[in-house]
Amino acid sequence: MILTKDNIKSVGLENRIYGYVSSGRFSEFIIIVPTNRKLRNLKKNFIDNSPNQVSSGINIETLTTISNRLLKQSESFLELSEAASSVFIKKSAEKISFEYFNNYRDGLPEGTLDRLRNVISKYKESGITPDRLFNEAGKLSGSEQHKAIDIAGIYQRYNEMCIQAKAYELGDIYRQLIYLDKSVFYAKRIQDRNQIGFIFG
């Protein structure tokens, strides 16, 4: 996909990009790639093909890094570390009266807490909220219902702790961007208005 103000009906994408690269015009475009691995490979390729093999000013981002930068234009937040996330999950679990996990007298084991943290992080990235989990739990029965209610309860408290601390993980950043007033993007731009954006899937 190409995002540009130019009226381009058909473009040789690779030729256009390497035209910029070979002339060292890195400030005139930004590329968004899906993974860090793709970013590293593409950056190395650009350096190999740039004048004097210069690496400064290459604008390549992942969806994660560009989302992070965009949100930081409008609000201050901390990136939630794995250690802090583990503490939040443990504290959240300690406040729940369990139905499914009630056999653990001394609290949930570290391995179980880690799995719950990973599951909840994926829920956030997918836009699944604690309320939605509670609603889905109502459609289940028996131990599956109890398990879903316990996870939703932990998720709800964990979410509250993240928001209160303004400590965000990727799913939180996506959520905040979705609800961000669009005028913010017009007022605070990361790059020059004439810059072209290329998105590689």
mmCIF file with all atom_site columns, C-alpha atoms in Angstrom:
data_model
loop_
_atom_site.group_PDB
_atom_site.id
_atom_site.type_symbol
_atom_site.label_atom_id
_atom_site.label_alt_id
_atom_site.label_comp_id
_atom_site.label_asym_id
_atom_site.label_entity_id
_atom_site.label_seq_id
_atom_site.pdbx_PDB_ins_code
_atom_site.Cartn_x
_atom_site.Cartn_y
_atom_site.Cartn_z
_atom_site.occupancy
_atom_site.B_iso_or_equiv
_atom_site.pdbx_formal_charge
_atom_site.auth_seq_id
_atom_site.auth_comp_id
_atom_site.auth_asym_id
_atom_site.auth_atom_id
_atom_site.pdbx_PDB_model_num
ATOM 1   C CA . MET A 1 1   ? 0.000   0.000   0.000   1.00 0.00 ? 1   MET A CA 1
ATOM 2   C CA . ILE A 1 2   ? 1.240   3.506   -0.786  1.00 0.00 ? 2   ILE A CA 1
ATOM 3   C CA . LEU A 1 3   ? 0.047   6.533   1.164   1.00 0.00 ? 3   LEU A CA 1
ATOM 4   C CA . THR A 1 4   ? 0.781   9.751   -0.683  1.00 0.00 ? 4   THR A CA 1
ATOM 5   C CA . LYS A 1 5   ? -0.810  13.039  -1.706  1.00 0.00 ? 5   LYS A CA 1
ATOM 6   C CA . ASP A 1 6   ? 0.476   12.560  -5.245  1.00 0.00 ? 6   ASP A CA 1
ATOM 7   C CA . ASN A 1 7   ? -1.979  11.425  -7.905  1.00 0.00 ? 7   ASN A CA 1
ATOM 8   C CA . ILE A 1 8   ? -0.361  8.068   -8.643  1.00 0.00 ? 8   ILE A CA 1
ATOM 9   C CA . LYS A 1 9   ? -2.343  5.617   -10.741 1.00 0.00 ? 9   LYS A CA 1
ATOM 10  C CA . SER A 1 10  ? 0.379   3.044   -11.156 1.00 0.00 ? 10  SER A CA 1
ATOM 11  C CA . VAL A 1 11  ? 3.747   2.922   -9.463  1.00 0.00 ? 11  VAL A CA 1
ATOM 12  C CA . GLY A 1 12  ? 6.701   0.579   -9.689  1.00 0.00 ? 12  GLY A CA 1
ATOM 13  C CA . LEU A 1 13  ? 6.949   0.355   -5.896  1.00 0.00 ? 13  LEU A CA 1
ATOM 14  C CA . GLU A 1 14  ? 10.371  -1.247  -5.660  1.00 0.00 ? 14  GLU A CA 1
ATOM 15  C CA . ASN A 1 15  ? 11.873  1.080   -8.291  1.00 0.00 ? 15  ASN A CA 1
ATOM 16  C CA . ARG A 1 16  ? 10.456  4.129   -6.554  1.00 0.00 ? 16  ARG A CA 1
ATOM 17  C CA . ILE A 1 17  ? 11.794  3.120   -3.134  1.00 0.00 ? 17  ILE A CA 1
ATOM 18  C CA . TYR A 1 18  ? 15.257  2.257   -4.425  1.00 0.00 ? 18  TYR A CA 1
ATOM 19  C CA . GLY A 1 19  ? 15.279  5.525   -6.356  1.00 0.00 ? 19  GLY A CA 1
ATOM 20  C CA . TYR A 1 20  ? 15.035  7.309   -3.026  1.00 0.00 ? 20  TYR A CA 1
ATOM 21  C CA . VAL A 1 21  ? 17.570  4.978   -1.406  1.00 0.00 ? 21  VAL A CA 1
ATOM 22  C CA . SER A 1 22  ? 20.206  5.221   -4.159  1.00 0.00 ? 22  SER A CA 1
ATOM 23  C CA . SER A 1 23  ? 20.072  9.026   -4.011  1.00 0.00 ? 23  SER A CA 1
ATOM 24  C CA . GLY A 1 24  ? 20.140  9.102   -0.196  1.00 0.00 ? 24  GLY A CA 1
ATOM 25  C CA . ARG A 1 25  ? 16.714  10.771  0.097   1.00 0.00 ? 25  ARG A CA 1
ATOM 26  C CA . PHE A 1 26  ? 15.666  8.864   3.229   1.00 0.00 ? 26  PHE A CA 1
ATOM 27  C CA . SER A 1 27  ? 13.771  11.788  4.750   1.00 0.00 ? 27  SER A CA 1
ATOM 28  C CA . GLU A 1 28  ? 11.230  11.683  1.915   1.00 0.00 ? 28  GLU A CA 1
ATOM 29  C CA . PHE A 1 29  ? 9.602   8.378   2.809   1.00 0.00 ? 29  PHE A CA 1
ATOM 30  C CA . ILE A 1 30  ? 8.641   6.131   5.678   1.00 0.00 ? 30  ILE A CA 1
ATOM 31  C CA . ILE A 1 31  ? 8.135   2.374   5.508   1.00 0.00 ? 31  ILE A CA 1
ATOM 32  C CA . ILE A 1 32  ? 6.040   0.340   7.949   1.00 0.00 ? 32  ILE A CA 1
ATOM 33  C CA . VAL A 1 33  ? 6.792   -3.380  8.135   1.00 0.00 ? 33  VAL A CA 1
ATOM 34  C CA . PRO A 1 34  ? 5.112   -6.134  10.183  1.00 0.00 ? 34  PRO A CA 1
ATOM 35  C CA . THR A 1 35  ? 8.083   -7.486  12.157  1.00 0.00 ? 35  THR A CA 1
ATOM 36  C CA . ASN A 1 36  ? 11.460  -6.509  13.622  1.00 0.00 ? 36  ASN A CA 1
ATOM 37  C CA . ARG A 1 37  ? 13.095  -9.156  11.475  1.00 0.00 ? 37  ARG A CA 1
ATOM 38  C CA . LYS A 1 38  ? 11.697  -7.560  8.321   1.00 0.00 ? 38  LYS A CA 1
ATOM 39  C CA . LEU A 1 39  ? 12.859  -4.168  9.607   1.00 0.00 ? 39  LEU A CA 1
ATOM 40  C CA . ARG A 1 40  ? 16.431  -5.395  10.165  1.00 0.00 ? 40  ARG A CA 1
ATOM 41  C CA . ASN A 1 41  ? 16.630  -7.091  6.747   1.00 0.00 ? 41  ASN A CA 1
ATOM 42  C CA . LEU A 1 42  ? 15.210  -4.097  4.899   1.00 0.00 ? 42  LEU A CA 1
ATOM 43  C CA . LYS A 1 43  ? 17.456  -1.637  6.733   1.00 0.00 ? 43  LYS A CA 1
ATOM 44  C CA . LYS A 1 44  ? 20.539  -3.704  5.873   1.00 0.00 ? 44  LYS A CA 1
ATOM 45  C CA . ASN A 1 45  ? 19.419  -3.836  2.248   1.00 0.00 ? 45  ASN A CA 1
ATOM 46  C CA . PHE A 1 46  ? 18.953  -0.057  2.170   1.00 0.00 ? 46  PHE A CA 1
ATOM 47  C CA . ILE A 1 47  ? 22.371  0.573   3.707   1.00 0.00 ? 47  ILE A CA 1
ATOM 48  C CA . ASP A 1 48  ? 23.981  -1.693  1.115   1.00 0.00 ? 48  ASP A CA 1
ATOM 49  C CA . ASN A 1 49  ? 22.263  0.274   -1.674  1.00 0.00 ? 49  ASN A CA 1
ATOM 50  C CA . SER A 1 50  ? 22.691  3.818   -0.329  1.00 0.00 ? 50  SER A CA 1
ATOM 51  C CA . PRO A 1 51  ? 25.459  6.283   -1.227  1.00 0.00 ? 51  PRO A CA 1
ATOM 52  C CA . ASN A 1 52  ? 28.536  5.575   0.900   1.00 0.00 ? 52  ASN A CA 1
ATOM 53  C CA . GLN A 1 53  ? 26.456  2.936   2.745   1.00 0.00 ? 53  GLN A CA 1
ATOM 54  C CA . VAL A 1 54  ? 25.013  5.531   5.122   1.00 0.00 ? 54  VAL A CA 1
ATOM 55  C CA . SER A 1 55  ? 22.440  4.408   7.709   1.00 0.00 ? 55  SER A CA 1
ATOM 56  C CA . SER A 1 56  ? 21.339  7.697   9.284   1.00 0.00 ? 56  SER A CA 1
ATOM 57  C CA . GLY A 1 57  ? 17.816  8.942   8.653   1.00 0.00 ? 57  GLY A CA 1
ATOM 58  C CA . ILE A 1 58  ? 16.310  5.685   7.399   1.00 0.00 ? 58  ILE A CA 1
ATOM 59  C CA . ASN A 1 59  ? 12.616  5.785   8.333   1.00 0.00 ? 59  ASN A CA 1
ATOM 60  C CA . ILE A 1 60  ? 11.507  2.185   8.816   1.00 0.00 ? 60  ILE A CA 1
ATOM 61  C CA . GLU A 1 61  ? 9.026   1.329   11.539  1.00 0.00 ? 61  GLU A CA 1
ATOM 62  C CA . THR A 1 62  ? 7.066   -1.686  12.708  1.00 0.00 ? 62  THR A CA 1
ATOM 63  C CA . LEU A 1 63  ? 3.374   -1.361  13.545  1.00 0.00 ? 63  LEU A CA 1
ATOM 64  C CA . THR A 1 64  ? 4.430   -1.518  17.198  1.00 0.00 ? 64  THR A CA 1
ATOM 65  C CA . THR A 1 65  ? 7.013   1.279   17.022  1.00 0.00 ? 65  THR A CA 1
ATOM 66  C CA . ILE A 1 66  ? 4.886   3.610   14.875  1.00 0.00 ? 66  ILE A CA 1
ATOM 67  C CA . SER A 1 67  ? 1.882   3.101   17.182  1.00 0.00 ? 67  SER A CA 1
ATOM 68  C CA . ASN A 1 68  ? 4.076   3.876   20.177  1.00 0.00 ? 68  ASN A CA 1
ATOM 69  C CA . ARG A 1 69  ? 5.430   7.053   18.575  1.00 0.00 ? 69  ARG A CA 1
ATOM 70  C CA . LEU A 1 70  ? 1.994   8.224   17.469  1.00 0.00 ? 70  LEU A CA 1
ATOM 71  C CA . LEU A 1 71  ? 0.497   7.855   20.932  1.00 0.00 ? 71  LEU A CA 1
ATOM 72  C CA . LYS A 1 72  ? 3.448   9.589   22.583  1.00 0.00 ? 72  LYS A CA 1
ATOM 73  C CA . GLN A 1 73  ? 2.595   12.641  20.473  1.00 0.00 ? 73  GLN A CA 1
ATOM 74  C CA . SER A 1 74  ? -0.605  13.067  22.495  1.00 0.00 ? 74  SER A CA 1
ATOM 75  C CA . GLU A 1 75  ? -0.026  11.577  25.962  1.00 0.00 ? 75  GLU A CA 1
ATOM 76  C CA . SER A 1 76  ? 2.692   10.491  28.348  1.00 0.00 ? 76  SER A CA 1
ATOM 77  C CA . PHE A 1 77  ? 2.874   6.850   29.328  1.00 0.00 ? 77  PHE A CA 1
ATOM 78  C CA . LEU A 1 78  ? 5.346   4.184   30.384  1.00 0.00 ? 78  LEU A CA 1
ATOM 79  C CA . GLU A 1 79  ? 5.922   1.045   28.395  1.00 0.00 ? 79  GLU A CA 1
ATOM 80  C CA . LEU A 1 80  ? 4.891   -1.826  30.646  1.00 0.00 ? 80  LEU A CA 1
ATOM 81  C CA . SER A 1 81  ? 7.864   -4.073  31.325  1.00 0.00 ? 81  SER A CA 1
ATOM 82  C CA . GLU A 1 82  ? 7.537   -7.836  31.645  1.00 0.00 ? 82  GLU A CA 1
ATOM 83  C CA . ALA A 1 83  ? 8.546   -7.630  35.311  1.00 0.00 ? 83  ALA A CA 1
ATOM 84  C CA . ALA A 1 84  ? 5.918   -4.975  36.108  1.00 0.00 ? 84  ALA A CA 1
ATOM 85  C CA . SER A 1 85  ? 3.314   -6.901  34.131  1.00 0.00 ? 85  SER A CA 1
ATOM 86  C CA . SER A 1 86  ? 4.022   -10.027 36.213  1.00 0.00 ? 86  SER A CA 1
ATOM 87  C CA . VAL A 1 87  ? 3.618   -8.047  39.441  1.00 0.00 ? 87  VAL A CA 1
ATOM 88  C CA . PHE A 1 88  ? 0.318   -6.541  38.215  1.00 0.00 ? 88  PHE A CA 1
ATOM 89  C CA . ILE A 1 89  ? -1.037  -9.983  37.272  1.00 0.00 ? 89  ILE A CA 1
ATOM 90  C CA . LYS A 1 90  ? -0.062  -11.459 40.637  1.00 0.00 ? 90  LYS A CA 1
ATOM 91  C CA . LYS A 1 91  ? -1.666  -8.576  42.579  1.00 0.00 ? 91  LYS A CA 1
ATOM 92  C CA . SER A 1 92  ? -4.795  -8.782  40.410  1.00 0.00 ? 92  SER A CA 1
ATOM 93  C CA . ALA A 1 93  ? -5.126  -12.527 41.041  1.00 0.00 ? 93  ALA A CA 1
ATOM 94  C CA . GLU A 1 94  ? -4.768  -12.019 44.798  1.00 0.00 ? 94  GLU A CA 1
ATOM 95  C CA . LYS A 1 95  ? -7.914  -9.852  44.821  1.00 0.00 ? 95  LYS A CA 1
ATOM 96  C CA . ILE A 1 96  ? -10.182 -12.401 43.123  1.00 0.00 ? 96  ILE A CA 1
ATOM 97  C CA . SER A 1 97  ? -12.475 -14.873 44.866  1.00 0.00 ? 97  SER A CA 1
ATOM 98  C CA . PHE A 1 98  ? -11.872 -17.766 42.513  1.00 0.00 ? 98  PHE A CA 1
ATOM 99  C CA . GLU A 1 99  ? -14.430 -20.256 41.285  1.00 0.00 ? 99  GLU A CA 1
ATOM 100 C CA . TYR A 1 100 ? -12.240 -22.290 38.939  1.00 0.00 ? 100 TYR A CA 1
ATOM 101 C CA . PHE A 1 101 ? -8.797  -21.674 40.452  1.00 0.00 ? 101 PHE A CA 1
ATOM 102 C CA . ASN A 1 102 ? -10.010 -22.141 44.039  1.00 0.00 ? 102 ASN A CA 1
ATOM 103 C CA . ASN A 1 103 ? -7.827  -25.224 44.645  1.00 0.00 ? 103 ASN A CA 1
ATOM 104 C CA . TYR A 1 104 ? -4.695  -23.091 44.966  1.00 0.00 ? 104 TYR A CA 1
ATOM 105 C CA . ARG A 1 105 ? -4.521  -22.306 48.671  1.00 0.00 ? 105 ARG A CA 1
ATOM 106 C CA . ASP A 1 106 ? -1.272  -20.327 48.505  1.00 0.00 ? 106 ASP A CA 1
ATOM 107 C CA . GLY A 1 107 ? -2.073  -18.359 45.371  1.00 0.00 ? 107 GLY A CA 1
ATOM 108 C CA . LEU A 1 108 ? -1.633  -19.216 41.707  1.00 0.00 ? 108 LEU A CA 1
ATOM 109 C CA . PRO A 1 109 ? 1.726   -20.751 40.704  1.00 0.00 ? 109 PRO A CA 1
ATOM 110 C CA . GLU A 1 110 ? 4.158   -18.578 38.723  1.00 0.00 ? 110 GLU A CA 1
ATOM 111 C CA . GLY A 1 111 ? 3.713   -20.696 35.584  1.00 0.00 ? 111 GLY A CA 1
ATOM 112 C CA . THR A 1 112 ? -0.066  -20.256 35.658  1.00 0.00 ? 112 THR A CA 1
ATOM 113 C CA . LEU A 1 113 ? 0.307   -16.506 36.240  1.00 0.00 ? 113 LEU A CA 1
ATOM 114 C CA . ASP A 1 114 ? 2.686   -16.265 33.262  1.00 0.00 ? 114 ASP A CA 1
ATOM 115 C CA . ARG A 1 115 ? 0.208   -18.081 31.020  1.00 0.00 ? 115 ARG A CA 1
ATOM 116 C CA . LEU A 1 116 ? -2.612  -15.805 32.202  1.00 0.00 ? 116 LEU A CA 1
ATOM 117 C CA . ARG A 1 117 ? -0.454  -12.738 31.532  1.00 0.00 ? 117 ARG A CA 1
ATOM 118 C CA . ASN A 1 118 ? 0.261   -13.928 27.985  1.00 0.00 ? 118 ASN A CA 1
ATOM 119 C CA . VAL A 1 119 ? -3.407  -14.728 27.319  1.00 0.00 ? 119 VAL A CA 1
ATOM 120 C CA . ILE A 1 120 ? -4.569  -11.352 28.644  1.00 0.00 ? 120 ILE A CA 1
ATOM 121 C CA . SER A 1 121 ? -1.948  -9.518  26.578  1.00 0.00 ? 121 SER A CA 1
ATOM 122 C CA . LYS A 1 122 ? -3.241  -11.290 23.451  1.00 0.00 ? 122 LYS A CA 1
ATOM 123 C CA . TYR A 1 123 ? -6.816  -10.366 24.402  1.00 0.00 ? 123 TYR A CA 1
ATOM 124 C CA . LYS A 1 124 ? -5.762  -6.727  24.608  1.00 0.00 ? 124 LYS A CA 1
ATOM 125 C CA . GLU A 1 125 ? -4.043  -6.845  21.218  1.00 0.00 ? 125 GLU A CA 1
ATOM 126 C CA . SER A 1 126 ? -7.184  -8.388  19.700  1.00 0.00 ? 126 SER A CA 1
ATOM 127 C CA . GLY A 1 127 ? -9.466  -5.775  21.258  1.00 0.00 ? 127 GLY A CA 1
ATOM 128 C CA . ILE A 1 128 ? -11.187 -8.259  23.585  1.00 0.00 ? 128 ILE A CA 1
ATOM 129 C CA . THR A 1 129 ? -12.254 -6.450  26.769  1.00 0.00 ? 129 THR A CA 1
ATOM 130 C CA . PRO A 1 130 ? -12.988 -7.867  30.245  1.00 0.00 ? 130 PRO A CA 1
ATOM 131 C CA . ASP A 1 131 ? -16.684 -6.998  29.731  1.00 0.00 ? 131 ASP A CA 1
ATOM 132 C CA . ARG A 1 132 ? -16.767 -9.052  26.568  1.00 0.00 ? 132 ARG A CA 1
ATOM 133 C CA . LEU A 1 133 ? -15.203 -11.994 28.422  1.00 0.00 ? 133 LEU A CA 1
ATOM 134 C CA . PHE A 1 134 ? -17.823 -11.721 31.168  1.00 0.00 ? 134 PHE A CA 1
ATOM 135 C CA . ASN A 1 135 ? -20.554 -11.699 28.512  1.00 0.00 ? 135 ASN A CA 1
ATOM 136 C CA . GLU A 1 136 ? -19.061 -14.725 26.769  1.00 0.00 ? 136 GLU A CA 1
ATOM 137 C CA . ALA A 1 137 ? -18.780 -16.527 30.114  1.00 0.00 ? 137 ALA A CA 1
ATOM 138 C CA . GLY A 1 138 ? -22.567 -16.217 30.462  1.00 0.00 ? 138 GLY A CA 1
ATOM 139 C CA . LYS A 1 139 ? -22.952 -18.437 27.389  1.00 0.00 ? 139 LYS A CA 1
ATOM 140 C CA . LEU A 1 140 ? -20.843 -21.209 28.925  1.00 0.00 ? 140 LEU A CA 1
ATOM 141 C CA . SER A 1 141 ? -21.597 -23.667 31.697  1.00 0.00 ? 141 SER A CA 1
ATOM 142 C CA . GLY A 1 142 ? -19.838 -25.673 34.380  1.00 0.00 ? 142 GLY A CA 1
ATOM 143 C CA . SER A 1 143 ? -16.076 -25.434 34.818  1.00 0.00 ? 143 SER A CA 1
ATOM 144 C CA . GLU A 1 144 ? -15.591 -23.555 31.525  1.00 0.00 ? 144 GLU A CA 1
ATOM 145 C CA . GLN A 1 145 ? -17.866 -20.788 32.756  1.00 0.00 ? 145 GLN A CA 1
ATOM 146 C CA . HIS A 1 146 ? -16.060 -20.601 36.107  1.00 0.00 ? 146 HIS A CA 1
ATOM 147 C CA . LYS A 1 147 ? -12.692 -20.490 34.351  1.00 0.00 ? 147 LYS A CA 1
ATOM 148 C CA . ALA A 1 148 ? -13.819 -17.685 32.014  1.00 0.00 ? 148 ALA A CA 1
ATOM 149 C CA . ILE A 1 149 ? -15.209 -15.665 34.949  1.00 0.00 ? 149 ILE A CA 1
ATOM 150 C CA . ASP A 1 150 ? -11.951 -16.038 36.895  1.00 0.00 ? 150 ASP A CA 1
ATOM 151 C CA . ILE A 1 151 ? -9.849  -14.936 33.907  1.00 0.00 ? 151 ILE A CA 1
ATOM 152 C CA . ALA A 1 152 ? -12.185 -12.015 33.172  1.00 0.00 ? 152 ALA A CA 1
ATOM 153 C CA . GLY A 1 153 ? -11.950 -10.933 36.823  1.00 0.00 ? 153 GLY A CA 1
ATOM 154 C CA . ILE A 1 154 ? -8.154  -10.997 36.792  1.00 0.00 ? 154 ILE A CA 1
ATOM 155 C CA . TYR A 1 155 ? -8.131  -9.201  33.440  1.00 0.00 ? 155 TYR A CA 1
ATOM 156 C CA . GLN A 1 156 ? -10.441 -6.462  34.723  1.00 0.00 ? 156 GLN A CA 1
ATOM 157 C CA . ARG A 1 157 ? -8.287  -5.714  37.758  1.00 0.00 ? 157 ARG A CA 1
ATOM 158 C CA . TYR A 1 158 ? -5.072  -5.992  35.732  1.00 0.00 ? 158 TYR A CA 1
ATOM 159 C CA . ASN A 1 159 ? -6.468  -3.547  33.184  1.00 0.00 ? 159 ASN A CA 1
ATOM 160 C CA . GLU A 1 160 ? -7.391  -1.083  35.929  1.00 0.00 ? 160 GLU A CA 1
ATOM 161 C CA . MET A 1 161 ? -3.857  -1.241  37.339  1.00 0.00 ? 161 MET A CA 1
ATOM 162 C CA . CYS A 1 162 ? -2.297  -0.598  33.911  1.00 0.00 ? 162 CYS A CA 1
ATOM 163 C CA . ILE A 1 163 ? -4.556  2.392   33.256  1.00 0.00 ? 163 ILE A CA 1
ATOM 164 C CA . GLN A 1 164 ? -4.026  3.838   36.740  1.00 0.00 ? 164 GLN A CA 1
ATOM 165 C CA . ALA A 1 165 ? -0.232  3.564   36.392  1.00 0.00 ? 165 ALA A CA 1
ATOM 166 C CA . LYS A 1 166 ? -0.348  4.771   32.762  1.00 0.00 ? 166 LYS A CA 1
ATOM 167 C CA . ALA A 1 167 ? 1.832   1.748   32.012  1.00 0.00 ? 167 ALA A CA 1
ATOM 168 C CA . TYR A 1 168 ? 0.806   0.415   28.625  1.00 0.00 ? 168 TYR A CA 1
ATOM 169 C CA . GLU A 1 169 ? 1.519   -2.713  26.689  1.00 0.00 ? 169 GLU A CA 1
ATOM 170 C CA . LEU A 1 170 ? 0.882   -3.027  22.969  1.00 0.00 ? 170 LEU A CA 1
ATOM 171 C CA . GLY A 1 171 ? -2.849  -3.744  23.266  1.00 0.00 ? 171 GLY A CA 1
ATOM 172 C CA . ASP A 1 172 ? -3.296  -0.672  25.476  1.00 0.00 ? 172 ASP A CA 1
ATOM 173 C CA . ILE A 1 173 ? -1.473  1.488   22.934  1.00 0.00 ? 173 ILE A CA 1
ATOM 174 C CA . TYR A 1 174 ? -3.743  0.212   20.140  1.00 0.00 ? 174 TYR A CA 1
ATOM 175 C CA . ARG A 1 175 ? -6.823  0.911   22.297  1.00 0.00 ? 175 ARG A CA 1
ATOM 176 C CA . GLN A 1 176 ? -5.726  4.435   23.142  1.00 0.00 ? 176 GLN A CA 1
ATOM 177 C CA . LEU A 1 177 ? -4.952  5.202   19.492  1.00 0.00 ? 177 LEU A CA 1
ATOM 178 C CA . ILE A 1 178 ? -8.364  3.983   18.357  1.00 0.00 ? 178 ILE A CA 1
ATOM 179 C CA . TYR A 1 179 ? -10.113 6.369   20.722  1.00 0.00 ? 179 TYR A CA 1
ATOM 180 C CA . LEU A 1 180 ? -7.745  9.265   20.133  1.00 0.00 ? 180 LEU A CA 1
ATOM 181 C CA . ASP A 1 181 ? -9.263  12.413  18.652  1.00 0.00 ? 181 ASP A CA 1
ATOM 182 C CA . LYS A 1 182 ? -8.269  12.542  14.962  1.00 0.00 ? 182 LYS A CA 1
ATOM 183 C CA . SER A 1 183 ? -7.466  16.240  15.242  1.00 0.00 ? 183 SER A CA 1
ATOM 184 C CA . VAL A 1 184 ? -4.351  15.237  17.216  1.00 0.00 ? 184 VAL A CA 1
ATOM 185 C CA . PHE A 1 185 ? -2.878  13.720  14.070  1.00 0.00 ? 185 PHE A CA 1
ATOM 186 C CA . TYR A 1 186 ? -3.454  16.895  12.103  1.00 0.00 ? 186 TYR A CA 1
ATOM 187 C CA . ALA A 1 187 ? -1.920  19.084  14.796  1.00 0.00 ? 187 ALA A CA 1
ATOM 188 C CA . LYS A 1 188 ? 1.080   16.891  15.632  1.00 0.00 ? 188 LYS A CA 1
ATOM 189 C CA . ARG A 1 189 ? 2.683   15.105  12.716  1.00 0.00 ? 189 ARG A CA 1
ATOM 190 C CA . ILE A 1 190 ? 5.661   12.833  13.110  1.00 0.00 ? 190 ILE A CA 1
ATOM 191 C CA . GLN A 1 191 ? 7.045   13.411  9.623   1.00 0.00 ? 191 GLN A CA 1
ATOM 192 C CA . ASP A 1 192 ? 6.994   16.104  6.951   1.00 0.00 ? 192 ASP A CA 1
ATOM 193 C CA . ARG A 1 193 ? 3.626   16.539  5.253   1.00 0.00 ? 193 ARG A CA 1
ATOM 194 C CA . ASN A 1 194 ? 5.102   15.654  1.846   1.00 0.00 ? 194 ASN A CA 1
ATOM 195 C CA . GLN A 1 195 ? 6.590   12.389  3.017   1.00 0.00 ? 195 GLN A CA 1
ATOM 196 C CA . ILE A 1 196 ? 5.336   9.246   1.308   1.00 0.00 ? 196 ILE A CA 1
ATOM 197 C CA . GLY A 1 197 ? 4.460   6.185   3.372   1.00 0.00 ? 197 GLY A CA 1
ATOM 198 C CA . PHE A 1 198 ? 4.912   2.634   2.134   1.00 0.00 ? 198 PHE A CA 1
ATOM 199 C CA . ILE A 1 199 ? 3.297   -0.206  4.105   1.00 0.00 ? 199 ILE A CA 1
ATOM 200 C CA . PHE A 1 200 ? 4.640   -3.704  3.522   1.00 0.00 ? 200 PHE A CA 1
ATOM 201 C CA . GLY A 1 201 ? 2.458   -6.610  4.583   1.00 0.00 ? 201 GLY A CA 1
#
